[in-house]
Amino acid sequence: MSQKITSRLATMAARTFTKQHMRTAGRTLVPLFVALALSPVAAHAQGSVDLTGVTTAMSSVETAAKLGGAIAVVIGIIFGVFQFMGRNIAGGFLAIGGGLFAGIVIGFAPQWVSSLTGQTVSMIVTHAVKVMA
């Protein structure tokens, strides 16, 4: 009985591992192994990343998010009023809801940007005080 199992395993292995499969596997895996072999050399050779302009760039993103959110609020409210005037109450509420959602985006944009830049909460509070003053 053990010879039947062995012969069945050998037959299955012979069908599975053909020369074409081995060539395909070699063409796929050889570049991967070369890249893995060279990656420690490349990782050792790289320098540090300069992040001095990230805060400036992210403050520009923050300003753009606030501006886009403010425009969305205004547009949502205007379209909501037009929907109400046209007696489409459901459409009016949807437009006002879209405007309020844009307001939420405006409110949380500084926190999202600060989480991307790694600024502390005290910097966010200082920024909020400057904006509100």
CSV table of C-alpha atoms in Angstrom, one decimal:
chain,number,residue,atom,x,y,z
A,1,MET,CA,0.0,0.0,0.0
A,2,SER,CA,2.9,2.4,0.7
A,3,GLN,CA,4.2,1.9,-2.8
A,4,LYS,CA,0.8,3.0,-4.3
A,5,ILE,CA,0.9,6.2,-2.2
A,6,THR,CA,4.5,6.8,-3.2
A,7,SER,CA,3.7,6.2,-6.8
A,8,ARG,CA,0.7,8.4,-6.7
A,9,LEU,CA,2.7,11.2,-5.0
A,10,ALA,CA,5.4,10.8,-7.6
A,11,THR,CA,2.9,10.9,-10.4
A,12,MET,CA,1.2,14.0,-9.0
A,13,ALA,CA,4.6,15.8,-8.5
A,14,ALA,CA,5.7,14.9,-12.0
A,15,ARG,CA,2.5,16.4,-13.4
A,16,THR,CA,2.8,19.5,-11.2
A,17,PHE,CA,6.5,20.4,-11.6
A,18,THR,CA,7.0,20.5,-15.3
A,19,LYS,CA,9.9,22.2,-17.1
A,20,GLN,CA,7.6,25.0,-18.3
A,21,HIS,CA,6.4,25.6,-14.7
A,22,MET,CA,10.0,25.7,-13.5
A,23,ARG,CA,11.0,28.1,-16.2
A,24,THR,CA,8.1,30.4,-15.4
A,25,ALA,CA,8.8,30.3,-11.7
A,26,GLY,CA,12.5,31.0,-12.4
A,27,ARG,CA,11.6,34.0,-14.5
A,28,THR,CA,9.4,35.3,-11.8
A,29,LEU,CA,11.6,34.6,-8.7
A,30,VAL,CA,15.1,35.4,-10.0
A,31,PRO,CA,14.5,39.2,-10.3
A,32,LEU,CA,12.9,39.1,-6.8
A,33,PHE,CA,15.9,37.3,-5.3
A,34,VAL,CA,18.3,39.8,-7.0
A,35,ALA,CA,16.3,42.7,-5.6
A,36,LEU,CA,16.3,41.2,-2.2
A,37,ALA,CA,20.0,40.6,-2.3
A,38,LEU,CA,20.7,44.2,-3.3
A,39,SER,CA,18.3,45.9,-1.0
A,40,PRO,CA,20.5,46.0,2.1
A,41,VAL,CA,23.2,47.7,0.1
A,42,ALA,CA,20.7,50.3,-1.2
A,43,ALA,CA,19.2,50.8,2.2
A,44,HIS,CA,22.6,51.4,3.7
A,45,ALA,CA,23.5,53.9,1.0
A,46,GLN,CA,20.5,56.1,1.3
A,47,GLY,CA,20.5,59.4,3.2
A,48,SER,CA,18.0,61.0,5.5
A,49,VAL,CA,14.9,62.7,4.2
A,50,ASP,CA,14.6,66.5,4.5
A,51,LEU,CA,11.2,67.4,5.9
A,52,THR,CA,11.7,71.1,6.4
A,53,GLY,CA,9.1,72.2,3.9
A,54,VAL,CA,6.4,69.7,5.0
A,55,THR,CA,4.7,72.1,7.5
A,56,THR,CA,4.6,74.9,4.9
A,57,ALA,CA,3.1,72.5,2.3
A,58,MET,CA,0.6,71.1,4.7
A,59,SER,CA,-0.5,74.6,5.8
A,60,SER,CA,-1.2,75.3,2.1
A,61,VAL,CA,-3.2,72.1,2.0
A,62,GLU,CA,-5.1,73.2,5.2
A,63,THR,CA,-5.9,76.6,3.6
A,64,ALA,CA,-7.1,74.9,0.4
A,65,ALA,CA,-9.3,72.5,2.5
A,66,LYS,CA,-10.9,75.4,4.4
A,67,LEU,CA,-11.5,77.3,1.2
A,68,GLY,CA,-13.0,74.4,-0.6
A,69,GLY,CA,-15.2,73.6,2.4
A,70,ALA,CA,-16.4,77.1,2.7
A,71,ILE,CA,-17.3,77.2,-1.0
A,72,ALA,CA,-19.1,73.9,-0.6
A,73,VAL,CA,-21.1,75.3,2.4
A,74,VAL,CA,-22.2,78.3,0.5
A,75,ILE,CA,-23.1,76.3,-2.6
A,76,GLY,CA,-25.0,73.8,-0.5
A,77,ILE,CA,-27.0,76.5,1.2
A,78,ILE,CA,-27.8,78.3,-2.0
A,79,PHE,CA,-29.0,75.1,-3.7
A,80,GLY,CA,-30.9,74.2,-0.6
A,81,VAL,CA,-32.8,77.5,-0.7
A,82,PHE,CA,-33.5,77.1,-4.4
A,83,GLN,CA,-34.8,73.6,-3.7
A,84,PHE,CA,-37.1,74.9,-1.0
A,85,MET,CA,-38.3,77.7,-3.2
A,86,GLY,CA,-39.1,75.1,-5.9
A,87,ARG,CA,-41.1,73.2,-3.3
A,88,ASN,CA,-38.7,70.2,-3.3
A,89,ILE,CA,-38.4,69.8,0.4
A,90,ALA,CA,-36.4,66.6,0.3
A,91,GLY,CA,-33.9,68.1,-2.1
A,92,GLY,CA,-33.6,71.2,0.0
A,93,PHE,CA,-32.8,69.1,3.1
A,94,LEU,CA,-30.2,67.1,1.2
A,95,ALA,CA,-28.5,70.3,-0.1
A,96,ILE,CA,-28.5,71.8,3.4
A,97,GLY,CA,-27.1,68.5,4.8
A,98,GLY,CA,-24.3,68.6,2.1
A,99,GLY,CA,-23.5,72.1,3.2
A,100,LEU,CA,-23.3,71.0,6.8
A,101,PHE,CA,-21.1,68.1,5.9
A,102,ALA,CA,-18.8,70.6,4.2
A,103,GLY,CA,-18.8,72.6,7.4
A,104,ILE,CA,-17.6,69.5,9.3
A,105,VAL,CA,-14.8,69.2,6.8
A,106,ILE,CA,-13.9,72.8,7.4
A,107,GLY,CA,-13.9,72.2,11.2
A,108,PHE,CA,-11.8,69.1,11.2
A,109,ALA,CA,-9.4,70.1,8.4
A,110,PRO,CA,-6.7,71.6,10.7
A,111,GLN,CA,-6.7,68.5,12.9
A,112,TRP,CA,-6.4,66.2,9.9
A,113,VAL,CA,-3.6,68.2,8.5
A,114,SER,CA,-1.9,68.4,11.9
A,115,SER,CA,-2.1,64.6,12.2
A,116,LEU,CA,-0.3,64.3,8.8
A,117,THR,CA,2.4,66.8,9.8
A,118,GLY,CA,2.9,65.6,13.3
A,119,GLN,CA,2.2,68.9,15.0
A,120,THR,CA,1.1,68.8,18.6
A,121,VAL,CA,-2.4,69.7,19.9
A,122,SER,CA,-1.0,72.9,21.5
A,123,MET,CA,-0.1,74.1,18.0
A,124,ILE,CA,-3.6,73.4,16.8
A,125,VAL,CA,-5.1,75.3,19.7
A,126,THR,CA,-2.7,78.2,19.1
A,127,HIS,CA,-3.8,78.2,15.4
A,128,ALA,CA,-7.5,78.1,16.3
A,129,VAL,CA,-7.0,81.1,18.7
A,130,LYS,CA,-5.3,83.0,15.9
A,131,VAL,CA,-8.0,82.2,13.4
A,132,MET,CA,-10.9,83.2,15.8
A,133,ALA,CA,-9.2,86.4,17.1
